[in-house]
């Protein structure tokens, strides 16, 4: 993990690469779309997107929050 400090901005951006653990690409696509819809509905101030690799073995998530409190709230929502 790499942390970059930009004291001119309170925004937080996460870029995560996840292994799909041999799940079918269609299942991964269905789940990531469900997750994306959930986040957009619950957290309208966040920016969220994902990319599924061509072979379906990896998902890259990109999440941006206005501040650390929004990022923490996302963690709470995700756990619940």
Short mmCIF file of N, CA and C in Angstrom, two decimals:
data_model
loop_
_atom_site.label_atom_id
_atom_site.label_comp_id
_atom_site.label_asym_id
_atom_site.label_seq_id
_atom_site.Cartn_x
_atom_site.Cartn_y
_atom_site.Cartn_z
N UNK A 1 0.84 -1.16 0.00
CA UNK A 1 0.00 0.00 0.00
C UNK A 1 0.89 1.23 0.00
N UNK A 2 0.47 2.24 -0.72
CA UNK A 2 1.23 3.48 -0.80
C UNK A 2 0.32 4.62 -0.37
N UNK A 3 0.80 5.46 0.52
CA UNK A 3 0.03 6.61 1.00
C UNK A 3 0.69 7.88 0.51
N UNK A 4 -0.10 8.72 -0.13
CA UNK A 4 0.40 10.01 -0.62
C UNK A 4 -0.27 11.11 0.18
N UNK A 5 0.47 12.11 0.59
CA UNK A 5 -0.07 13.21 1.38
C UNK A 5 -0.20 14.44 0.49
N UNK A 6 -1.41 15.00 0.49
CA UNK A 6 -1.66 16.24 -0.23
C UNK A 6 -2.37 17.17 0.74
N UNK A 7 -1.63 18.00 1.42
CA UNK A 7 -2.21 18.86 2.46
C UNK A 7 -3.13 19.93 1.90
N UNK A 8 -3.16 20.11 0.57
CA UNK A 8 -4.05 21.09 -0.05
C UNK A 8 -5.47 20.57 -0.25
N UNK A 9 -5.70 19.29 0.04
CA UNK A 9 -7.01 18.68 -0.22
C UNK A 9 -7.41 17.79 0.95
N UNK A 10 -8.70 17.79 1.26
CA UNK A 10 -9.19 16.88 2.30
C UNK A 10 -9.75 15.60 1.69
N UNK A 11 -9.75 15.50 0.35
CA UNK A 11 -10.26 14.31 -0.32
C UNK A 11 -9.36 13.11 -0.06
N UNK A 12 -10.00 11.93 -0.03
CA UNK A 12 -9.28 10.67 0.15
C UNK A 12 -9.65 9.77 -1.02
N UNK A 13 -8.65 9.16 -1.66
CA UNK A 13 -8.89 8.25 -2.77
C UNK A 13 -8.25 6.91 -2.46
N UNK A 14 -9.03 5.85 -2.64
CA UNK A 14 -8.54 4.48 -2.48
C UNK A 14 -8.57 3.81 -3.84
N UNK A 15 -7.50 3.09 -4.16
CA UNK A 15 -7.46 2.24 -5.34
C UNK A 15 -7.08 0.86 -4.83
N UNK A 16 -8.00 -0.08 -4.98
CA UNK A 16 -7.82 -1.43 -4.45
C UNK A 16 -7.86 -2.44 -5.58
N UNK A 17 -6.94 -3.39 -5.55
CA UNK A 17 -6.99 -4.49 -6.51
C UNK A 17 -7.30 -5.77 -5.75
N UNK A 18 -8.38 -6.43 -6.14
CA UNK A 18 -8.86 -7.62 -5.44
C UNK A 18 -8.80 -8.84 -6.35
N UNK A 19 -8.44 -9.97 -5.77
CA UNK A 19 -8.44 -11.24 -6.46
C UNK A 19 -9.85 -11.82 -6.38
N UNK A 20 -10.38 -12.34 -7.46
CA UNK A 20 -11.76 -12.86 -7.47
C UNK A 20 -11.87 -14.30 -6.98
N UNK A 21 -10.77 -14.92 -6.62
CA UNK A 21 -10.75 -16.28 -6.06
C UNK A 21 -11.51 -17.29 -6.90
N UNK A 22 -11.25 -17.29 -8.19
CA UNK A 22 -11.81 -18.27 -9.12
C UNK A 22 -13.33 -18.23 -9.26
N UNK A 23 -13.97 -17.13 -8.85
CA UNK A 23 -15.40 -16.97 -9.11
C UNK A 23 -15.60 -16.72 -10.59
N UNK A 24 -16.77 -17.08 -11.10
CA UNK A 24 -17.08 -16.83 -12.50
C UNK A 24 -17.13 -15.33 -12.77
N UNK A 25 -16.67 -14.92 -13.94
CA UNK A 25 -16.65 -13.51 -14.29
C UNK A 25 -18.06 -12.92 -14.23
N UNK A 26 -19.07 -13.68 -14.60
CA UNK A 26 -20.46 -13.20 -14.54
C UNK A 26 -20.88 -12.92 -13.09
N UNK A 27 -20.44 -13.77 -12.16
CA UNK A 27 -20.76 -13.56 -10.74
C UNK A 27 -20.05 -12.33 -10.21
N UNK A 28 -18.80 -12.15 -10.60
CA UNK A 28 -18.03 -10.98 -10.18
C UNK A 28 -18.68 -9.71 -10.72
N UNK A 29 -19.07 -9.75 -11.98
CA UNK A 29 -19.71 -8.59 -12.60
C UNK A 29 -21.02 -8.26 -11.90
N UNK A 30 -21.82 -9.26 -11.60
CA UNK A 30 -23.10 -9.05 -10.91
C UNK A 30 -22.87 -8.45 -9.52
N UNK A 31 -21.91 -8.98 -8.78
CA UNK A 31 -21.64 -8.47 -7.44
C UNK A 31 -21.10 -7.05 -7.47
N UNK A 32 -20.15 -6.76 -8.37
CA UNK A 32 -19.58 -5.41 -8.41
C UNK A 32 -20.62 -4.39 -8.83
N UNK A 33 -21.55 -4.77 -9.71
CA UNK A 33 -22.62 -3.85 -10.09
C UNK A 33 -23.56 -3.60 -8.90
N UNK A 34 -23.89 -4.67 -8.16
CA UNK A 34 -24.73 -4.53 -6.96
C UNK A 34 -24.05 -3.60 -5.96
N UNK A 35 -22.76 -3.81 -5.73
CA UNK A 35 -22.01 -2.99 -4.78
C UNK A 35 -21.96 -1.54 -5.24
N UNK A 36 -21.72 -1.33 -6.52
CA UNK A 36 -21.67 0.02 -7.06
C UNK A 36 -23.00 0.73 -6.89
N UNK A 37 -24.10 0.06 -7.21
CA UNK A 37 -25.43 0.65 -7.05
C UNK A 37 -25.70 1.00 -5.59
N UNK A 38 -25.31 0.12 -4.68
CA UNK A 38 -25.50 0.35 -3.25
C UNK A 38 -24.75 1.59 -2.79
N UNK A 39 -23.48 1.70 -3.20
CA UNK A 39 -22.66 2.83 -2.77
C UNK A 39 -23.20 4.14 -3.34
N UNK A 40 -23.58 4.14 -4.61
CA UNK A 40 -24.11 5.36 -5.23
C UNK A 40 -25.39 5.81 -4.52
N UNK A 41 -26.24 4.85 -4.14
CA UNK A 41 -27.49 5.17 -3.46
C UNK A 41 -27.25 5.68 -2.04
N UNK A 42 -26.37 5.00 -1.29
CA UNK A 42 -26.15 5.33 0.13
C UNK A 42 -25.18 6.49 0.35
N UNK A 43 -24.27 6.68 -0.57
CA UNK A 43 -23.21 7.66 -0.39
C UNK A 43 -23.08 8.54 -1.64
N UNK A 44 -24.06 9.41 -1.87
CA UNK A 44 -24.06 10.19 -3.12
C UNK A 44 -22.87 11.14 -3.27
N UNK A 45 -22.18 11.46 -2.17
CA UNK A 45 -21.04 12.37 -2.28
C UNK A 45 -19.75 11.66 -2.67
N UNK A 46 -19.77 10.32 -2.67
CA UNK A 46 -18.55 9.60 -3.04
C UNK A 46 -18.50 9.38 -4.55
N UNK A 47 -17.30 9.14 -5.05
CA UNK A 47 -17.09 8.76 -6.44
C UNK A 47 -16.58 7.33 -6.41
N UNK A 48 -17.23 6.46 -7.15
CA UNK A 48 -16.91 5.05 -7.08
C UNK A 48 -16.93 4.44 -8.47
N UNK A 49 -15.98 3.59 -8.75
CA UNK A 49 -15.96 2.89 -10.03
C UNK A 49 -15.16 1.61 -9.89
N UNK A 50 -15.29 0.74 -10.88
CA UNK A 50 -14.54 -0.51 -10.84
C UNK A 50 -14.20 -0.96 -12.26
N UNK A 51 -13.20 -1.81 -12.35
CA UNK A 51 -12.78 -2.40 -13.60
C UNK A 51 -12.52 -3.88 -13.35
N UNK A 52 -13.11 -4.74 -14.16
CA UNK A 52 -12.87 -6.18 -14.07
C UNK A 52 -11.87 -6.54 -15.17
N UNK A 53 -10.81 -7.24 -14.80
CA UNK A 53 -9.80 -7.61 -15.79
C UNK A 53 -10.41 -8.50 -16.87
N UNK A 54 -9.80 -8.52 -18.04
CA UNK A 54 -10.32 -9.30 -19.17
C UNK A 54 -10.49 -10.78 -18.83
N UNK A 55 -9.58 -11.31 -18.03
CA UNK A 55 -9.68 -12.73 -17.67
C UNK A 55 -10.59 -12.97 -16.46
N UNK A 56 -11.07 -11.90 -15.84
CA UNK A 56 -11.99 -12.02 -14.70
C UNK A 56 -11.33 -12.37 -13.39
N UNK A 57 -10.00 -12.37 -13.33
CA UNK A 57 -9.30 -12.78 -12.11
C UNK A 57 -9.07 -11.65 -11.12
N UNK A 58 -9.21 -10.41 -11.56
CA UNK A 58 -8.96 -9.26 -10.68
C UNK A 58 -10.02 -8.20 -10.89
N UNK A 59 -10.34 -7.50 -9.79
CA UNK A 59 -11.23 -6.35 -9.84
C UNK A 59 -10.46 -5.19 -9.24
N UNK A 60 -10.43 -4.07 -9.93
CA UNK A 60 -9.82 -2.86 -9.41
C UNK A 60 -10.94 -1.90 -9.03
N UNK A 61 -10.96 -1.50 -7.75
CA UNK A 61 -11.95 -0.55 -7.24
C UNK A 61 -11.30 0.81 -7.07
N UNK A 62 -12.02 1.85 -7.43
CA UNK A 62 -11.56 3.22 -7.23
C UNK A 62 -12.64 3.93 -6.43
N UNK A 63 -12.26 4.44 -5.27
CA UNK A 63 -13.21 5.12 -4.39
C UNK A 63 -12.63 6.46 -3.97
N UNK A 64 -13.43 7.53 -4.08
CA UNK A 64 -12.97 8.85 -3.64
C UNK A 64 -14.03 9.45 -2.72
N UNK A 65 -13.55 10.00 -1.60
CA UNK A 65 -14.43 10.59 -0.59
C UNK A 65 -14.02 12.04 -0.35
N UNK A 66 -14.98 12.86 0.02
CA UNK A 66 -14.72 14.28 0.25
C UNK A 66 -13.79 14.53 1.42
N UNK A 67 -13.83 13.63 2.42
CA UNK A 67 -13.00 13.80 3.61
C UNK A 67 -12.91 12.47 4.35
N UNK A 68 -12.13 12.45 5.41
CA UNK A 68 -11.93 11.20 6.13
C UNK A 68 -13.22 10.68 6.77
N UNK A 69 -14.09 11.58 7.22
CA UNK A 69 -15.35 11.13 7.84
C UNK A 69 -16.21 10.38 6.82
N UNK A 70 -16.27 10.85 5.58
CA UNK A 70 -17.01 10.14 4.54
C UNK A 70 -16.40 8.76 4.28
N UNK A 71 -15.07 8.67 4.31
CA UNK A 71 -14.39 7.38 4.13
C UNK A 71 -14.70 6.43 5.26
N UNK A 72 -14.73 6.95 6.49
CA UNK A 72 -15.06 6.12 7.65
C UNK A 72 -16.51 5.64 7.55
N UNK A 73 -17.41 6.54 7.17
CA UNK A 73 -18.82 6.16 7.03
C UNK A 73 -18.98 5.06 5.98
N UNK A 74 -18.21 5.14 4.91
CA UNK A 74 -18.26 4.08 3.90
C UNK A 74 -17.87 2.75 4.53
N UNK A 75 -16.81 2.74 5.32
CA UNK A 75 -16.39 1.51 5.99
C UNK A 75 -17.49 0.94 6.87
N UNK A 76 -18.15 1.80 7.60
CA UNK A 76 -19.25 1.38 8.48
C UNK A 76 -20.39 0.80 7.63
N UNK A 77 -20.77 1.51 6.56
CA UNK A 77 -21.85 1.03 5.69
C UNK A 77 -21.49 -0.30 5.06
N UNK A 78 -20.24 -0.44 4.64
CA UNK A 78 -19.80 -1.67 3.98
C UNK A 78 -19.85 -2.85 4.93
N UNK A 79 -19.40 -2.66 6.16
CA UNK A 79 -19.42 -3.73 7.16
C UNK A 79 -20.84 -4.14 7.48
N UNK A 80 -21.72 -3.14 7.62
CA UNK A 80 -23.13 -3.45 7.93
C UNK A 80 -23.80 -4.13 6.76
#
